[in-house]
Amino acid sequence: MPTAPNAAMASTSAGMRRLLLAVALGCASCVAAAESIADRALGEAFWEEMRRRGLSSRLAVPIAVASSGKLLAGTSPDAQTEDEDHNDADQSGGGKTTTGSGSATLAADVFYGRPVLRIPEAALFTPENIAAGAARPCLEGKLTETIAHKRATLGLALALAVERRVMSSSSAHFGRWLDAVFAEPPPPVLALTDRQIRAIAGTTVAELHTEISQDVALIEEVAQSCATFAAAPLTRDEAVAALGVVLRHSLAVESSKSPSPGTGLETLPVLVPMAELLAVARHPDIQLAVPLQESAVMTPSGEEKVLVQVARRDMSAGEEAPSLWPGRFSNSELALRHGERYPRNPIGIGGNITLPKNWSPNRNTPNFREYGRDNCTSPSAFEGGLSPKGWAMRSYIR
């Protein structure tokens, strides 16, 4: 009886043999069918490897491979559902009000402190993990002067553009997710008319459209040095589509350096390329959503870095899955980035942060201790915003 890795390798080899046979026979339809089989085999092998490296999920929506919808070994057949578009994003780009409820539920009981999701870093969509790192050389030396968060965002967008253009083996792994997210319209901030741009002038998001437009232009500029686009340059529509995916679907990871859970100190944005997570609700309130956290697990091949979403209480099978955390955004920002707004968003309206020049996150500096007397120990303490009723944030007044 072959082991799981050996079985995956055998499946991949069988798919490749069918492809070579079809090419030898010169049958176009046979080639297409064989390529589909080979892609499915590659996807199955990839996700089986991720499971060996710690991938697990307690969602009732199963983690399937590629576009076949085939369940992985160990996933309950009772959890299988049709591959429907459950994304909460407003398809018209309008700015709907949402309560943050999703359609994903728990397939099994999850006790307090146990992971609902555990995702190896190797399963994330990054410039290093896709297209044999084809997007990475394009970024070398091009964004060195850009702040880390923006550099990560633009890097993810360029990686998406590269992957969509070359359709490498990563497409077999993430095909369902790629098809789903690129089928969505761009976020409202990337589709504003001149009249709408004038309408937001003077508001707290007046500069957001300009900033995002500059990001699109920067992606096009960086792509000029990428071999993938040497023959056919990256178009603006491609750059807009790729950046739109990052704006809508990137998740914030609560940093291990946070003073305490729920403070909102986040790391760089990440993309989790699992179509099933599109059915999970999101919420900007870190007290309501459960953010991904950095962690590590021991596997047969050694220690593996993972991202985990941990249950904050005992949860029963059939309950709605915990919401994912997209990061700290005000409703005005979410309306432009996601086309959504939330009635219980603690950020309220605005959400701009202005840090004093002498503020430092280093706890050992005199300035940090001085600001600490007023509980100003994190960037969020300097966030100015209004509640939906017009009240200023209490922490900011203090």
Short mmCIF file of C-alpha atoms in Angstrom, two decimals:
data_model
loop_
_atom_site.label_atom_id
_atom_site.label_comp_id
_atom_site.label_asym_id
_atom_site.label_seq_id
_atom_site.Cartn_x
_atom_site.Cartn_y
_atom_site.Cartn_z
CA MET A 1 0.00 0.00 0.00
CA PRO A 2 1.76 3.25 -1.08
CA THR A 3 2.13 6.08 1.41
CA ALA A 4 0.38 9.41 0.78
CA PRO A 5 3.45 11.16 -0.73
CA ASN A 6 4.24 8.12 -2.90
CA ALA A 7 0.64 7.95 -4.07
CA ALA A 8 0.71 11.65 -4.98
CA MET A 9 3.93 11.16 -6.93
CA ALA A 10 2.48 8.15 -8.71
CA SER A 11 -0.63 10.14 -9.61
CA THR A 12 1.53 12.97 -10.98
CA SER A 13 3.65 10.54 -13.02
CA ALA A 14 0.54 8.89 -14.44
CA GLY A 15 -0.83 12.28 -15.50
CA MET A 16 2.42 13.16 -17.24
CA ARG A 17 2.45 9.82 -19.10
CA ARG A 18 -1.06 10.48 -20.41
CA LEU A 19 0.02 13.95 -21.58
CA LEU A 20 3.05 12.56 -23.46
CA LEU A 21 0.93 9.83 -25.04
CA ALA A 22 -1.64 12.37 -26.22
CA VAL A 23 1.07 14.58 -27.73
CA ALA A 24 2.52 11.57 -29.54
CA LEU A 25 -0.90 10.73 -30.97
CA GLY A 26 -1.40 14.34 -32.14
CA CYS A 27 -4.95 14.55 -30.83
CA ALA A 28 -5.85 18.12 -29.83
CA SER A 29 -8.81 17.13 -27.67
CA CYS A 30 -6.74 14.36 -26.10
CA VAL A 31 -4.00 16.88 -25.27
CA ALA A 32 -6.48 19.20 -23.55
CA ALA A 33 -7.92 16.34 -21.53
CA ALA A 34 -4.47 15.07 -20.61
CA GLU A 35 -3.37 18.56 -19.53
CA SER A 36 -6.41 18.78 -17.26
CA ILE A 37 -5.54 15.43 -15.73
CA ALA A 38 -1.91 16.48 -15.26
CA ASP A 39 -2.93 19.78 -13.61
CA ARG A 40 -5.28 17.95 -11.29
CA ALA A 41 -2.52 15.51 -10.36
CA LEU A 42 -0.12 18.38 -9.64
CA GLY A 43 -2.73 20.09 -7.48
CA GLU A 44 -3.45 16.92 -5.53
CA ALA A 45 0.27 16.35 -4.93
CA PHE A 46 0.76 19.97 -3.78
CA TRP A 47 -2.10 20.00 -1.28
CA GLU A 48 -1.16 16.57 0.03
CA GLU A 49 2.32 17.93 0.69
CA MET A 50 0.81 20.95 2.49
CA ARG A 51 -1.20 18.62 4.71
CA ARG A 52 1.99 16.82 5.65
CA ARG A 53 3.46 20.22 6.51
CA GLY A 54 0.64 21.13 8.88
CA LEU A 55 -2.33 22.30 6.78
CA SER A 56 -5.62 21.69 8.56
CA SER A 57 -9.11 23.14 8.55
CA ARG A 58 -12.24 22.69 10.64
CA LEU A 59 -14.44 24.42 8.07
CA ALA A 60 -17.48 22.64 6.68
CA VAL A 61 -16.44 24.01 3.28
CA PRO A 62 -13.69 21.51 2.34
CA ILE A 63 -10.23 22.38 1.11
CA ALA A 64 -10.40 20.95 -2.42
CA VAL A 65 -7.65 20.89 -4.99
CA ALA A 66 -7.41 22.85 -8.24
CA SER A 67 -10.70 23.14 -10.10
CA SER A 68 -11.76 19.50 -9.73
CA GLY A 69 -13.47 19.93 -6.38
CA LYS A 70 -12.02 16.58 -5.32
CA LEU A 71 -11.69 16.20 -1.56
CA LEU A 72 -8.35 15.52 0.04
CA ALA A 73 -7.79 12.41 2.08
CA GLY A 74 -9.17 12.81 5.58
CA THR A 75 -11.84 15.40 4.69
CA SER A 76 -15.36 14.38 5.50
CA PRO A 77 -17.51 13.76 2.39
CA ASP A 78 -20.47 15.14 4.36
CA ALA A 79 -18.76 18.53 4.30
CA GLN A 80 -18.62 18.76 0.50
CA THR A 81 -20.61 21.60 -1.03
CA GLU A 82 -21.07 23.02 -4.49
CA ASP A 83 -18.40 25.47 -5.60
CA GLU A 84 -20.47 28.63 -5.41
CA ASP A 85 -19.44 32.22 -5.11
CA HIS A 86 -19.97 33.03 -1.41
CA ASN A 87 -17.81 36.11 -1.42
CA ASP A 88 -19.32 38.85 0.73
CA ALA A 89 -17.88 41.56 -1.49
CA ASP A 90 -20.49 43.64 -3.27
CA GLN A 91 -20.39 42.49 -6.88
CA SER A 92 -21.71 45.82 -8.09
CA GLY A 93 -18.95 47.67 -6.23
CA GLY A 94 -21.57 49.64 -4.37
CA GLY A 95 -20.74 49.82 -0.68
CA LYS A 96 -23.38 47.64 0.90
CA THR A 97 -23.87 47.40 4.64
CA THR A 98 -23.01 43.97 5.95
CA THR A 99 -23.16 42.34 9.35
CA GLY A 100 -20.11 40.28 8.49
CA SER A 101 -21.94 36.94 8.39
CA GLY A 102 -20.61 34.29 6.04
CA SER A 103 -21.79 30.94 4.77
CA ALA A 104 -18.93 28.80 6.10
CA THR A 105 -19.61 26.73 9.22
CA LEU A 106 -17.57 24.40 11.39
CA ALA A 107 -17.42 20.75 10.39
CA ALA A 108 -16.42 19.59 13.86
CA ASP A 109 -16.25 20.81 17.45
CA VAL A 110 -13.33 23.13 18.16
CA PHE A 111 -12.28 23.68 21.76
CA TYR A 112 -10.87 26.87 23.24
CA GLY A 113 -7.29 27.51 22.14
CA ARG A 114 -7.37 24.93 19.35
CA PRO A 115 -6.83 25.94 15.70
CA VAL A 116 -9.77 26.47 13.37
CA LEU A 117 -7.32 27.03 10.51
CA ARG A 118 -3.64 26.18 10.25
CA ILE A 119 -1.88 27.24 7.07
CA PRO A 120 1.80 26.60 6.28
CA GLU A 121 3.68 29.61 4.93
CA ALA A 122 4.51 27.50 1.87
CA ALA A 123 0.79 27.47 0.99
CA LEU A 124 0.51 31.27 0.90
CA PHE A 125 0.44 33.20 -2.36
CA THR A 126 3.76 35.07 -2.36
CA PRO A 127 6.30 36.12 -5.02
CA GLU A 128 8.58 33.36 -3.71
CA ASN A 129 5.99 30.59 -3.78
CA ILE A 130 4.56 31.01 -7.28
CA ALA A 131 5.80 30.81 -10.84
CA ALA A 132 9.20 29.59 -9.68
CA GLY A 133 9.76 33.01 -8.10
CA ALA A 134 9.37 34.75 -11.48
CA ALA A 135 8.06 37.93 -9.85
CA ARG A 136 10.86 38.21 -7.32
CA PRO A 137 13.63 39.44 -9.66
CA CYS A 138 11.33 42.22 -10.84
CA LEU A 139 11.13 43.58 -7.31
CA GLU A 140 14.85 43.52 -6.57
CA GLY A 141 16.06 47.09 -6.17
CA LYS A 142 12.84 48.59 -7.53
CA LEU A 143 10.90 49.16 -4.31
CA THR A 144 13.73 49.49 -1.80
CA GLU A 145 12.69 53.00 -0.83
CA THR A 146 9.03 52.04 -0.42
CA ILE A 147 7.69 51.37 3.07
CA ALA A 148 7.42 47.69 3.93
CA HIS A 149 3.61 47.44 3.94
CA LYS A 150 3.27 49.07 0.53
CA ARG A 151 6.19 47.05 -0.84
CA ALA A 152 4.45 43.84 0.24
CA THR A 153 1.15 44.96 -1.30
CA LEU A 154 2.72 45.86 -4.64
CA GLY A 155 4.78 42.66 -4.59
CA LEU A 156 1.65 40.55 -4.19
CA ALA A 157 -0.08 42.45 -7.00
CA LEU A 158 2.86 41.93 -9.36
CA ALA A 159 3.01 38.24 -8.45
CA LEU A 160 -0.68 37.91 -9.30
CA ALA A 161 -0.12 39.64 -12.64
CA VAL A 162 2.81 37.33 -13.43
CA GLU A 163 0.86 34.23 -12.45
CA ARG A 164 -2.17 35.25 -14.48
CA ARG A 165 0.03 35.89 -17.52
CA VAL A 166 2.20 32.75 -17.46
CA MET A 167 -0.35 30.32 -15.94
CA SER A 168 2.43 28.25 -14.36
CA SER A 169 2.11 25.10 -12.30
CA SER A 170 0.88 27.28 -9.42
CA SER A 171 -2.36 27.71 -11.37
CA ALA A 172 -2.99 24.00 -10.83
CA HIS A 173 -2.64 24.53 -7.08
CA PHE A 174 -4.63 27.75 -6.76
CA GLY A 175 -6.81 27.59 -9.88
CA ARG A 176 -10.19 27.76 -8.17
CA TRP A 177 -9.15 30.72 -6.03
CA LEU A 178 -7.54 32.59 -8.94
CA ASP A 179 -10.62 32.12 -11.14
CA ALA A 180 -12.93 33.29 -8.35
CA VAL A 181 -11.05 36.44 -7.32
CA PHE A 182 -10.27 37.60 -10.86
CA ALA A 183 -13.94 37.15 -11.84
CA GLU A 184 -14.89 39.95 -9.42
CA PRO A 185 -15.11 43.58 -10.52
CA PRO A 186 -12.36 45.93 -9.28
CA PRO A 187 -12.89 47.64 -5.92
CA PRO A 188 -14.75 50.98 -6.04
CA VAL A 189 -11.53 52.95 -5.43
CA LEU A 190 -10.21 51.67 -8.78
CA ALA A 191 -13.40 52.48 -10.68
CA LEU A 192 -14.28 56.00 -9.50
CA THR A 193 -15.59 58.46 -12.06
CA ASP A 194 -14.39 62.08 -12.18
CA ARG A 195 -17.61 63.16 -10.48
CA GLN A 196 -17.10 60.64 -7.66
CA ILE A 197 -13.50 61.76 -7.21
CA ARG A 198 -14.69 65.34 -6.78
CA ALA A 199 -17.35 64.14 -4.32
CA ILE A 200 -14.79 62.67 -1.91
CA ALA A 201 -12.55 65.75 -2.05
CA GLY A 202 -11.99 67.10 1.46
CA THR A 203 -12.92 63.81 3.15
CA THR A 204 -10.63 61.50 5.12
CA VAL A 205 -10.27 59.26 2.04
CA ALA A 206 -9.63 62.05 -0.46
CA GLU A 207 -6.04 60.92 -0.99
CA LEU A 208 -6.82 57.20 -1.18
CA HIS A 209 -7.78 57.25 -4.87
CA THR A 210 -4.62 59.19 -5.76
CA GLU A 211 -2.47 56.83 -3.71
CA ILE A 212 -3.96 53.70 -5.27
CA SER A 213 -3.67 55.17 -8.78
CA GLN A 214 0.02 55.82 -8.13
CA ASP A 215 0.37 52.20 -6.99
CA VAL A 216 -1.11 50.99 -10.29
CA ALA A 217 1.37 53.15 -12.23
CA LEU A 218 4.24 51.84 -10.09
CA ILE A 219 3.23 48.24 -10.79
CA GLU A 220 3.28 48.99 -14.52
CA GLU A 221 6.71 50.60 -14.18
CA VAL A 222 8.21 47.72 -12.20
CA ALA A 223 6.74 45.18 -14.64
CA GLN A 224 8.82 46.71 -17.47
CA SER A 225 11.92 45.07 -15.98
CA CYS A 226 10.23 41.70 -15.64
CA ALA A 227 11.07 39.10 -18.29
CA THR A 228 7.49 37.83 -18.21
CA PHE A 229 6.28 41.08 -19.80
CA ALA A 230 9.19 41.61 -22.21
CA ALA A 231 7.22 40.58 -25.31
CA ALA A 232 3.86 42.02 -24.26
CA PRO A 233 3.97 44.82 -21.63
CA LEU A 234 1.66 44.66 -18.62
CA THR A 235 -1.55 46.56 -19.40
CA ARG A 236 -3.26 48.94 -17.01
CA ASP A 237 -6.30 46.67 -16.86
CA GLU A 238 -4.08 43.77 -15.76
CA ALA A 239 -2.44 45.93 -13.08
CA VAL A 240 -5.83 47.16 -11.84
CA ALA A 241 -7.22 43.62 -11.66
CA ALA A 242 -4.19 42.31 -9.76
CA LEU A 243 -4.09 45.19 -7.27
CA GLY A 244 -7.85 44.90 -6.80
CA VAL A 245 -7.46 41.29 -5.69
CA VAL A 246 -4.91 42.32 -3.08
CA LEU A 247 -7.07 45.19 -1.79
CA ARG A 248 -10.14 42.97 -1.47
CA HIS A 249 -8.67 39.69 -0.25
CA SER A 250 -5.43 40.33 1.64
CA LEU A 251 -5.56 39.48 5.34
CA ALA A 252 -3.72 41.04 8.24
CA VAL A 253 -1.75 38.78 10.56
CA GLU A 254 -1.59 39.72 14.22
CA SER A 255 2.09 40.02 14.99
CA SER A 256 3.71 37.87 17.65
CA LYS A 257 5.17 41.16 18.96
CA SER A 258 1.74 42.44 20.00
CA PRO A 259 1.75 43.42 23.70
CA SER A 260 -1.40 41.33 24.18
CA PRO A 261 -3.91 39.49 21.92
CA GLY A 262 -6.43 41.76 20.27
CA THR A 263 -4.34 44.92 20.25
CA GLY A 264 -4.26 45.01 16.46
CA LEU A 265 -0.49 45.19 15.94
CA GLU A 266 -0.24 43.60 12.51
CA THR A 267 2.41 42.30 10.18
CA LEU A 268 2.55 42.56 6.39
CA PRO A 269 -0.55 41.59 4.35
CA VAL A 270 -0.90 38.00 3.15
CA LEU A 271 -2.98 36.22 0.52
CA VAL A 272 -4.36 32.77 1.40
CA PRO A 273 -5.19 31.19 -2.00
CA MET A 274 -8.01 28.89 -0.89
CA ALA A 275 -11.32 29.41 -2.65
CA GLU A 276 -13.12 27.96 0.37
CA LEU A 277 -12.08 30.92 2.53
CA LEU A 278 -14.12 33.23 0.30
CA ALA A 279 -17.13 31.80 2.14
CA VAL A 280 -15.78 32.95 5.52
CA ALA A 281 -17.00 36.30 6.85
CA ARG A 282 -14.61 39.19 7.55
CA HIS A 283 -14.83 41.98 10.09
CA PRO A 284 -12.53 44.94 10.87
CA ASP A 285 -13.20 44.72 14.63
CA ILE A 286 -10.45 42.53 16.05
CA GLN A 287 -12.68 41.83 19.04
CA LEU A 288 -15.29 40.22 16.76
CA ALA A 289 -13.01 38.69 14.15
CA VAL A 290 -10.26 36.19 14.96
CA PRO A 291 -7.01 37.22 13.25
CA LEU A 292 -4.43 34.86 11.87
CA GLN A 293 -1.40 34.55 14.13
CA GLU A 294 2.19 33.52 13.54
CA SER A 295 3.08 30.13 14.97
CA ALA A 296 5.08 26.96 14.29
CA VAL A 297 4.37 23.22 14.37
CA MET A 298 6.55 20.15 14.37
CA THR A 299 6.16 17.93 11.30
CA PRO A 300 8.00 14.73 10.22
CA SER A 301 10.39 16.95 8.24
CA GLY A 302 11.04 19.38 11.10
CA GLU A 303 9.64 22.68 12.37
CA GLU A 304 7.23 24.40 10.00
CA LYS A 305 6.18 28.06 10.18
CA VAL A 306 2.40 28.39 9.97
CA LEU A 307 -0.43 30.89 10.37
CA VAL A 308 -3.20 29.82 12.73
CA GLN A 309 -6.69 31.04 13.56
CA VAL A 310 -7.38 29.95 17.14
CA ALA A 311 -10.82 29.47 18.69
CA ARG A 312 -11.51 31.99 21.46
CA ARG A 313 -14.12 29.74 23.06
CA ASP A 314 -15.49 26.23 22.77
CA MET A 315 -17.32 26.01 19.44
CA SER A 316 -19.73 23.34 18.20
CA ALA A 317 -20.03 21.75 14.78
CA GLY A 318 -22.49 23.67 12.62
CA GLU A 319 -21.68 27.07 14.13
CA GLU A 320 -20.69 29.89 11.82
CA ALA A 321 -16.93 29.93 11.29
CA PRO A 322 -15.03 32.74 13.08
CA SER A 323 -14.65 35.86 10.96
CA LEU A 324 -11.29 36.66 9.37
CA TRP A 325 -9.58 39.96 10.09
CA PRO A 326 -8.71 42.17 7.06
CA GLY A 327 -6.92 44.73 9.23
CA ARG A 328 -7.76 48.08 10.83
CA PHE A 329 -9.89 50.04 8.37
CA SER A 330 -12.54 52.67 8.86
CA ASN A 331 -15.91 52.28 7.13
CA SER A 332 -14.98 54.99 4.65
CA GLU A 333 -11.83 53.06 3.71
CA LEU A 334 -13.73 49.76 3.50
CA ALA A 335 -16.37 51.32 1.25
CA LEU A 336 -13.66 52.16 -1.28
CA ARG A 337 -11.44 49.09 -0.84
CA HIS A 338 -14.13 46.41 -0.46
CA GLY A 339 -17.45 47.99 -1.32
CA GLU A 340 -18.67 47.20 2.22
CA ARG A 341 -19.23 48.90 5.54
CA TYR A 342 -19.94 47.49 8.99
CA PRO A 343 -22.37 48.86 11.61
CA ARG A 344 -20.12 47.79 14.50
CA ASN A 345 -16.81 49.03 13.17
CA PRO A 346 -14.93 50.61 16.13
CA ILE A 347 -12.74 52.63 13.76
CA GLY A 348 -15.80 54.66 12.73
CA ILE A 349 -15.33 57.31 10.06
CA GLY A 350 -11.85 58.40 9.10
CA GLY A 351 -9.24 56.30 10.81
CA ASN A 352 -6.19 58.38 9.85
CA ILE A 353 -3.09 57.93 12.02
CA THR A 354 -0.60 60.74 12.58
CA LEU A 355 2.43 59.66 14.61
CA PRO A 356 4.54 62.26 16.45
CA LYS A 357 8.05 62.54 15.02
CA ASN A 358 9.63 61.54 18.34
CA TRP A 359 7.42 58.49 18.93
CA SER A 360 9.20 55.15 18.84
CA PRO A 361 7.93 51.57 19.15
CA ASN A 362 11.09 50.70 21.10
CA ARG A 363 10.03 50.19 24.71
CA ASN A 364 13.50 51.04 26.00
CA THR A 365 13.52 54.62 24.72
CA PRO A 366 12.65 57.57 27.00
CA ASN A 367 10.05 58.82 24.52
CA PHE A 368 8.17 55.49 24.60
CA ARG A 369 8.04 55.58 28.40
CA GLU A 370 6.81 59.17 28.32
CA TYR A 371 4.01 58.37 25.88
CA GLY A 372 3.27 55.22 27.88
CA ARG A 373 2.06 57.36 30.77
CA ASP A 374 -0.95 58.24 28.61
CA ASN A 375 -1.34 54.68 27.26
CA CYS A 376 0.00 55.79 23.87
CA THR A 377 2.03 52.61 23.35
CA SER A 378 0.78 51.65 19.89
CA PRO A 379 0.13 53.51 16.60
CA SER A 380 -3.62 53.03 17.04
CA ALA A 381 -3.51 55.39 20.04
CA PHE A 382 -2.82 58.26 17.62
CA GLU A 383 -5.73 57.41 15.38
CA GLY A 384 -8.21 60.20 14.86
CA GLY A 385 -11.70 59.23 13.82
CA LEU A 386 -15.41 59.73 14.38
CA SER A 387 -18.09 57.23 15.22
CA PRO A 388 -21.09 56.91 12.83
CA LYS A 389 -22.94 59.28 15.22
CA GLY A 390 -20.21 61.90 15.02
CA TRP A 391 -18.47 61.31 18.35
CA ALA A 392 -14.69 61.49 18.44
CA MET A 393 -12.87 58.32 19.54
CA ARG A 394 -12.44 58.29 23.31
CA SER A 395 -8.89 56.98 23.19
CA TYR A 396 -7.90 59.85 20.89
CA ILE A 397 -9.45 62.46 23.21
CA ARG A 398 -7.58 60.97 26.16
#
